[in-house]
Coordinates of C-alpha atoms and ligand atoms in Angstrom, one line a residue:
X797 CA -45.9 -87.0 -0.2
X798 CA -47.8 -84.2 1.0
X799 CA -46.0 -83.0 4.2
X800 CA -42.6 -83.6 2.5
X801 CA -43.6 -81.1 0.0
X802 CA -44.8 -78.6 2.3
X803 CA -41.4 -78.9 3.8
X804 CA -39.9 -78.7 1.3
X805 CA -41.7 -75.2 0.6
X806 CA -41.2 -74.0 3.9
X807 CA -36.9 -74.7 3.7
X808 CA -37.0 -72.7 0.7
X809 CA -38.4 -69.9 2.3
X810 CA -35.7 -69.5 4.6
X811 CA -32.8 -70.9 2.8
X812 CA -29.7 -68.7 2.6
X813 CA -26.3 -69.5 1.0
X814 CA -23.1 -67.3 1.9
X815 CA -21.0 -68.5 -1.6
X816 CA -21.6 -70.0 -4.8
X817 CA -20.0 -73.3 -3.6
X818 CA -23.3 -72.8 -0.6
X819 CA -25.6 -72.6 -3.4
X820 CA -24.6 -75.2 -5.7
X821 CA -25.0 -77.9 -3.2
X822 CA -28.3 -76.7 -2.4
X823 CA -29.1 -76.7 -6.2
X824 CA -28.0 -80.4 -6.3
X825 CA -29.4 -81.6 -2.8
X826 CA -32.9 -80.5 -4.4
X827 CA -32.9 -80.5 -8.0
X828 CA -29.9 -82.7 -8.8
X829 CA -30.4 -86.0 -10.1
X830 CA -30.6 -87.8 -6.6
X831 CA -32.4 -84.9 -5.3
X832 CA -35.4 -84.7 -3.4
X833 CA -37.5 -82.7 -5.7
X834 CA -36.3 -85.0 -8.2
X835 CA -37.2 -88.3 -5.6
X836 CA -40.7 -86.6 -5.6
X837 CA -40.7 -86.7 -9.2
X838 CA -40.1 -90.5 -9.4
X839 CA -42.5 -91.4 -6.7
X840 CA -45.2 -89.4 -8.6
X841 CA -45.3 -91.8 -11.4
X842 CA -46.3 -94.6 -8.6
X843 CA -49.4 -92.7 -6.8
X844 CA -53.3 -93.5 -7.6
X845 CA -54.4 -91.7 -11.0
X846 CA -57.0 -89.8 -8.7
X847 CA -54.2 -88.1 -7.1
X848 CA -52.5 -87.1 -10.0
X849 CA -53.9 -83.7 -11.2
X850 CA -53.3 -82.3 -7.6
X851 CA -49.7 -83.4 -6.6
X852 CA -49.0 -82.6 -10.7
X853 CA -49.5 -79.3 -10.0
X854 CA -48.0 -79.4 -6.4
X855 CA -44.3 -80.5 -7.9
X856 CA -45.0 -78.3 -11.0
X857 CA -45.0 -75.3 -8.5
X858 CA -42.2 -76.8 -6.0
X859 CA -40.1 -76.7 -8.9
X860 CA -40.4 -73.9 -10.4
X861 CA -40.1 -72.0 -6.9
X862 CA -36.7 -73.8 -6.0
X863 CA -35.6 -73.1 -9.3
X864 CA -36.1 -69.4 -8.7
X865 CA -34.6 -69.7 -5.0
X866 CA -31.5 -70.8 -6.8
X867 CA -31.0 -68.3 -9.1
X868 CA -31.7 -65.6 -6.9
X869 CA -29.4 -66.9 -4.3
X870 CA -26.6 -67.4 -7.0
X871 CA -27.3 -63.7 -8.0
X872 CA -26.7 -62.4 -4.2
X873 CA -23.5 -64.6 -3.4
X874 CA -21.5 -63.1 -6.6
X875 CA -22.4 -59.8 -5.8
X876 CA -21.8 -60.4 -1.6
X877 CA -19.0 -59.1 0.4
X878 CA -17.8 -63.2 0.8
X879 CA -17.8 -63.5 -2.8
X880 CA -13.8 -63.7 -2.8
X881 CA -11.5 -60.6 -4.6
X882 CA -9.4 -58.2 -3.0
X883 CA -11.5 -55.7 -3.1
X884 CA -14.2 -57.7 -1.2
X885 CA -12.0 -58.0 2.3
X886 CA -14.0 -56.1 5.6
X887 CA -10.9 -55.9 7.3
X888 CA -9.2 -53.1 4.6
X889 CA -9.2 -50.1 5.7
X890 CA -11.9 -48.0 4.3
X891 CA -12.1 -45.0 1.6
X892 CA -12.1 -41.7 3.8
X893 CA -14.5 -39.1 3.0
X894 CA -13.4 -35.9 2.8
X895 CA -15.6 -33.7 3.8
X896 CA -15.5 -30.2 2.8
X897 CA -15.4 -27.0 5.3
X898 CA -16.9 -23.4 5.4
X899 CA -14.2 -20.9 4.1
X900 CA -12.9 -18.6 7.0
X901 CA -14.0 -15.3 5.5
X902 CA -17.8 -17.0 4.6
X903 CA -17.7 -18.1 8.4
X904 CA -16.5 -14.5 9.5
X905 CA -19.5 -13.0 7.4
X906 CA -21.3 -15.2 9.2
X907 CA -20.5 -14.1 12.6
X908 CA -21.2 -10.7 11.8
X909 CA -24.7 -11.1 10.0
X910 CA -25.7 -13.4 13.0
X911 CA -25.0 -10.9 15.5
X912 CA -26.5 -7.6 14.0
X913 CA -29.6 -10.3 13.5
X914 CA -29.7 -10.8 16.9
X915 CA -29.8 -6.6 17.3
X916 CA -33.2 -7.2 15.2
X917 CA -31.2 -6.4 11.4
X918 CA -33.0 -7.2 8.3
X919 CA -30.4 -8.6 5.5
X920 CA -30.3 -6.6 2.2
X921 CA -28.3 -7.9 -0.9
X922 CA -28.1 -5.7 -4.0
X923 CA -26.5 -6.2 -7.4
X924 CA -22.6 -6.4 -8.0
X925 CA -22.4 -4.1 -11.1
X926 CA -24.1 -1.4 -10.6
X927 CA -25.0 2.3 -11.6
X928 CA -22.6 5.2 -10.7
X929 CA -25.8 6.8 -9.0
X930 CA -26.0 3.9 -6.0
X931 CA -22.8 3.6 -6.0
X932 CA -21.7 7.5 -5.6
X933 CA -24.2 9.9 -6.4
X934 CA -26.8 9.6 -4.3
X935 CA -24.7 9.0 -1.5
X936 CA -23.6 12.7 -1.7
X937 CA -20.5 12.3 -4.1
X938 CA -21.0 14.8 -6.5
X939 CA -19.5 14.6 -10.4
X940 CA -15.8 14.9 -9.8
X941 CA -15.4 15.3 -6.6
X942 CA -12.4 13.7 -5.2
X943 CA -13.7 11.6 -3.0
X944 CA -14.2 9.8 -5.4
X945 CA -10.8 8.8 -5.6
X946 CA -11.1 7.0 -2.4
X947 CA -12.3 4.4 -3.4
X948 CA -10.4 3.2 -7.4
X949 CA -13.3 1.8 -9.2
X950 CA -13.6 -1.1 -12.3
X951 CA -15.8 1.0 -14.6
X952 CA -17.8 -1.9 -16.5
X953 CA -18.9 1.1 -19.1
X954 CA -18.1 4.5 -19.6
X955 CA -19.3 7.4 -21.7
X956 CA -22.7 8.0 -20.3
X957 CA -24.3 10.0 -17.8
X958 CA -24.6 6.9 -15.1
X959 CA -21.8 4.5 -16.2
X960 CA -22.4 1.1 -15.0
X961 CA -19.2 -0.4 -12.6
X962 CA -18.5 -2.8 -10.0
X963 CA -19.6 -1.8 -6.8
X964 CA -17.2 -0.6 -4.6
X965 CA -19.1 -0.5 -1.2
X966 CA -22.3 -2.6 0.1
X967 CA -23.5 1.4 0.6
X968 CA -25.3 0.8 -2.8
X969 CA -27.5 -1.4 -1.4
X970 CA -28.2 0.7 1.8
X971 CA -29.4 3.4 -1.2
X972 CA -31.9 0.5 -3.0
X973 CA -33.1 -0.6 0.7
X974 CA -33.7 3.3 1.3
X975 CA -35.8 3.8 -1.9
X976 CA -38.1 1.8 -1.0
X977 CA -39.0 3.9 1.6
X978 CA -40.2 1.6 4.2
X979 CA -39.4 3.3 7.3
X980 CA -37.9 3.0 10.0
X981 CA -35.2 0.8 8.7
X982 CA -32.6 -1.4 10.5
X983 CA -30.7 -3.2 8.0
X984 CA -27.1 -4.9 6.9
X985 CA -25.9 -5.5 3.6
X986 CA -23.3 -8.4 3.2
X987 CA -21.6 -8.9 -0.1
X988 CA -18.3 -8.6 -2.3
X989 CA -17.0 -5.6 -3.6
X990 CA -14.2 -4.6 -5.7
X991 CA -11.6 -1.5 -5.6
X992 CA -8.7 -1.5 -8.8
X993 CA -6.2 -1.7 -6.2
X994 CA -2.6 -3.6 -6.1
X995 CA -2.6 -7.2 -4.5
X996 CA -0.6 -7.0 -1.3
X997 CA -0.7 -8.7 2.4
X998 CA -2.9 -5.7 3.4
X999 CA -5.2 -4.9 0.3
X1000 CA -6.8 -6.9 -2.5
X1001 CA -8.8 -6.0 -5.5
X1002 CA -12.0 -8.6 -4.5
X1003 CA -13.3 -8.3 -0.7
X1004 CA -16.0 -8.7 1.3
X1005 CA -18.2 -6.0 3.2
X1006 CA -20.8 -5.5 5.9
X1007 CA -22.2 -2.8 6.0
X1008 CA -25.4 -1.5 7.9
X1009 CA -27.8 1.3 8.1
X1010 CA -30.0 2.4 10.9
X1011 CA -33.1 5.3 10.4
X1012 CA -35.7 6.2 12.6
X1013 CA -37.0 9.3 14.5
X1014 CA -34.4 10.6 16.8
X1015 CA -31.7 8.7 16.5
X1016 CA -28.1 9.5 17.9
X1017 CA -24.6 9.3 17.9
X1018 CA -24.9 7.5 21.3
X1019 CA -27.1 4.9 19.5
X1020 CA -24.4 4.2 17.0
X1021 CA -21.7 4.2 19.6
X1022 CA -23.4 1.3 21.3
X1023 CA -24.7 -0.5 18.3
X1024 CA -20.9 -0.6 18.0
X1025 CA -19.6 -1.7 21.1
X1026 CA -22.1 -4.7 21.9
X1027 CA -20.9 -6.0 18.0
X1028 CA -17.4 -5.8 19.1
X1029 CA -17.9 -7.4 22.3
X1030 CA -19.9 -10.1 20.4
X1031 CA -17.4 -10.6 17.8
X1032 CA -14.3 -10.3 20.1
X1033 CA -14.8 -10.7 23.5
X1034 CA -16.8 -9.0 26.5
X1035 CA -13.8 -7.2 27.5
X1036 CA -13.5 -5.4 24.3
X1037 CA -12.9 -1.9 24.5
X1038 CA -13.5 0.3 21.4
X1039 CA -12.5 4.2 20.7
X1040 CA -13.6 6.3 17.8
X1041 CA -11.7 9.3 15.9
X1042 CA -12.9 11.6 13.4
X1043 CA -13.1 10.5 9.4
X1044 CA -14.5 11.8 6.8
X1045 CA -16.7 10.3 4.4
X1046 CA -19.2 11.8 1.8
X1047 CA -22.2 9.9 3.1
X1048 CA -21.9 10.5 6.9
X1049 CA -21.8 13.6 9.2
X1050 CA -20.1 13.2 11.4
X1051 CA -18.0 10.2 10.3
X1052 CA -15.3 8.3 12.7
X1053 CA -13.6 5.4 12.3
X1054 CA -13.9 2.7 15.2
X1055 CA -10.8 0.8 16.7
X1056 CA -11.2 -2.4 19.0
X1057 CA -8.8 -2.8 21.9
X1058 CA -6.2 -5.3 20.8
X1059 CA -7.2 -8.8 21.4
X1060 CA -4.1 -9.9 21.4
X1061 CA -1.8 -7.9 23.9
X1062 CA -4.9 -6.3 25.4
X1063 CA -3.8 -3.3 25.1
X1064 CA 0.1 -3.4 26.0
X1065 CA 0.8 -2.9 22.0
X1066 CA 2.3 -5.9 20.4
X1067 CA 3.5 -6.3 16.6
X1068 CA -0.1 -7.0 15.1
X1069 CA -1.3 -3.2 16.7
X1070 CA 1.9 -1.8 16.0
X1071 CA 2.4 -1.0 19.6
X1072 CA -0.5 1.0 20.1
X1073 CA -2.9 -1.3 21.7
X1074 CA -5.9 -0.4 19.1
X1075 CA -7.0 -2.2 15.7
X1076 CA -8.9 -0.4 13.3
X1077 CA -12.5 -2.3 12.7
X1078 CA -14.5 -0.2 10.6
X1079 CA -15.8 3.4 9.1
X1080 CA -19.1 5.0 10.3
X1081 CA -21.3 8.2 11.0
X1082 CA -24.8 9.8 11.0
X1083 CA -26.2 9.5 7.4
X1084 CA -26.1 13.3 5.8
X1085 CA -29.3 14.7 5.1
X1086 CA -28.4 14.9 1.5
X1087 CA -28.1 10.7 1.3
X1088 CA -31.6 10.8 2.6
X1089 CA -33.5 13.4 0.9
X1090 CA -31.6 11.9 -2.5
X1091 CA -33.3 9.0 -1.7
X1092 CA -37.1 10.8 -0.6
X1093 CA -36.7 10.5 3.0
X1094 CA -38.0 13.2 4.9
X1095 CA -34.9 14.2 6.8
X1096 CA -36.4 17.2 9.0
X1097 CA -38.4 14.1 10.5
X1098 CA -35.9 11.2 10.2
X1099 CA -32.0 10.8 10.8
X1100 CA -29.6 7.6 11.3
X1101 CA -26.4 5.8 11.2
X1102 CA -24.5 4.4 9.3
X1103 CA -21.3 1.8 9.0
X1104 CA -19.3 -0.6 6.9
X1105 CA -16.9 -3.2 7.9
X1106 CA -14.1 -5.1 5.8
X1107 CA -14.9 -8.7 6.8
X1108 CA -11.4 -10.0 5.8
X1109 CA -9.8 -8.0 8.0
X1110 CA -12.4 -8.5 10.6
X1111 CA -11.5 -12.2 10.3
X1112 CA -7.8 -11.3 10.1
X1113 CA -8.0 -9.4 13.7
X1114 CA -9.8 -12.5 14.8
X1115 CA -8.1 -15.1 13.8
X1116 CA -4.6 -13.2 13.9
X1117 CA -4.3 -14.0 9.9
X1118 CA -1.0 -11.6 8.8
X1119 CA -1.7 -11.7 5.2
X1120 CA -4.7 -11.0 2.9
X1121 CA -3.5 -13.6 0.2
X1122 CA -4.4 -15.8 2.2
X1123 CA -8.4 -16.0 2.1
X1124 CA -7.3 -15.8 -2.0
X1125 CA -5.0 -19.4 -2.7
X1126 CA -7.1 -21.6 -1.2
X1127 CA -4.0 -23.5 0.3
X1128 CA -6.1 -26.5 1.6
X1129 CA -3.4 -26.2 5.1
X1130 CA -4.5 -22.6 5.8
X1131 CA -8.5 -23.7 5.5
X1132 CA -8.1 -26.8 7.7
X1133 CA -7.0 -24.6 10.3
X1134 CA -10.9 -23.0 10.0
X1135 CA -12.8 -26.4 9.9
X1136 CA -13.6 -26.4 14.0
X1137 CA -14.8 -22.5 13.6
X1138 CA -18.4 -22.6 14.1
X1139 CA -21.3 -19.8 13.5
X1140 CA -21.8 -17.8 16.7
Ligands
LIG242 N1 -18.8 2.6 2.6 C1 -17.6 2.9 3.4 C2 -16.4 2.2 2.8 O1 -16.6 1.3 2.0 C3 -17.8 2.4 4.8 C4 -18.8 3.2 5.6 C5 -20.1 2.8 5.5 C6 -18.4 4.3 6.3 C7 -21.1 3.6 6.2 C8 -19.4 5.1 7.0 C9 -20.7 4.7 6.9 O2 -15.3 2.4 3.1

């Protein structure tokens, strides 16, 4: 009696059952009424009466244990993948996953940060509304002046001294990095911006900038010209060739505006340069004393650049995009067309 309960232990260890039909003949093959826990049972009654209290309490636990076998098996082989239903069959084809991809202009903004990083730049982020003072005055735009007008701006208030608005350059923060006056400072400012300008392929009233700011002792035009070109290479090719003209802006003196060589007819002129073989990439200069004094930096000792990209239309040179609206409707065809792009 012994060894067959042992066995009988053991079996129950390893017994698995793929269905319900599997585990119902287990159920009666051990517990039913011919079983042979219940055979055990019967021949108990026959043993010596000094045997009694230990085989009792043997089949007591026997019992109990198959029972709990049972049960659990019956619980797995409803829930199973062979518990029959449609919705149970391995061979259907499975629920794809769609997973989700980086917007082109976040991966463009990418790109750019990544590669002034590797120049050694600090990020800077600053706040969206913000003062008229960061915004204009301190970067040399006096009360009135029409400069202002180059850049329409949201006014969030009005009526005070130093309305608040939303920002309508990333030179803001370039100000708040410069108050801190933690010199020398190499830094670029990534972040959305807003102008109260009409919606059309070229312009929007929401973009995105970059813009960065270089001071140190004895810095130069030549530094900025080369800060310039490696970025361009890095962002459009190795054969990139850039040119600058003169601009204007408040901030910056001398200003210029940079141009890449086309990357698509290399120059030739095609219908994305207009036939002249050059793209327009950004606005720059060497920041006027005025921005840096305004901001209590010494600038008898100190000087630097300056420059701010759009990075739509840094994405729209690389990626040959023809309309803004795009990177705006979220037309899930347009964005599949970025999910390869990777970070440089
Ligand atoms: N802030 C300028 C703009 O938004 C870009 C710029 C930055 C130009 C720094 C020169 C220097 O258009």
């Amino acid at each position: 009696m012994k060894e067959r309960i042992e066995k009988i232990t053991e079996e129950l260890k390893t017994l698995q059952c793929k269905t319900e039909k599997e585990v119902e003949e287990a159920r009666v093959r051990l517990l039913g009424k011919k079983g042979e826990i219940t055979a055990l049972f019967d021949e108990f009654r026959t043993i010596a009466p000094e045997l009694k209290r230990e085989f009792g309490q043997k089949l007591n636990v026997l019992k109990k244990d198959a029972l709990a076998k049972i049960e659990e098996l019956k619980a797995s082989a409803s829930s199973g993948p062979a518990a029959g239903g449609a919705s149970d069959d391995v061979t259907m084809p499975g629920e794809p996953h769609q997973l989700g991809s980086r917007h082109p202009v976040s991966i463009a903004r990418e790109q750019i940060v990544n590669i002034f990083r590797k120049f050694g730049y600090d990020v800077a982020e600053g706040p969206e509304i913000e003062d008229d003072y960061h915004v204009f005055e301190a970067l040399n735009f006096p009360p009135n002046h029409p400069a202002r007008d180059m850049q329409d701006t949201f006014f969030v208030s009005n009526g005070h001294l130093n309305p608040l608005l939303l920002r309508t350059h990333t030179s803001s923060v370039q100000v708040r990095t410069m108050e801190k006056n933690q010199l020398p400072i190499r830094v670029i400012c990534p972040g959305r911006v807003f102008r109260n300008e009409a919606i059309s392929a070229r312009a929007h009233c929401i973009f995105h900038q970059v813009e960065g700011l270089y001071i140190d002792e004895n810095v130069t035009f030549a530094d900025l010209k080369q800060a310039i070109l490696l970025f361009a290479r890095e962002m459009f090719g190795p054969d990139t060739q850039i040119r600058m003209r003169p601009s204007y802006f408040p901030f910056t003196e001398p200003s210029a505006e940079v141009d890449v060589s086309c990357n698509i007819c290399h120059g030739k002129g095609c219908n994305i340069c207009k036939g002249t073989g050059w793209l327009e990439i950004l606005g720059c200069g060497m920041v006027d004393p005025n921005v840096l004094e305004a901001s209590g930096i010494d600038s008898k000792k100190y000087n630097g650049f300056a420059f701010g990209m759009g990075v739509e239309r840094i994405a729209m040179l690389k990626w040959q995009v023809n309309d803004l609206r795009h990177y705006f409707e979220n037309d899930m065809r347009f964005l599949r067309e970025f999910s390869t792009c990777v970070d440089v």
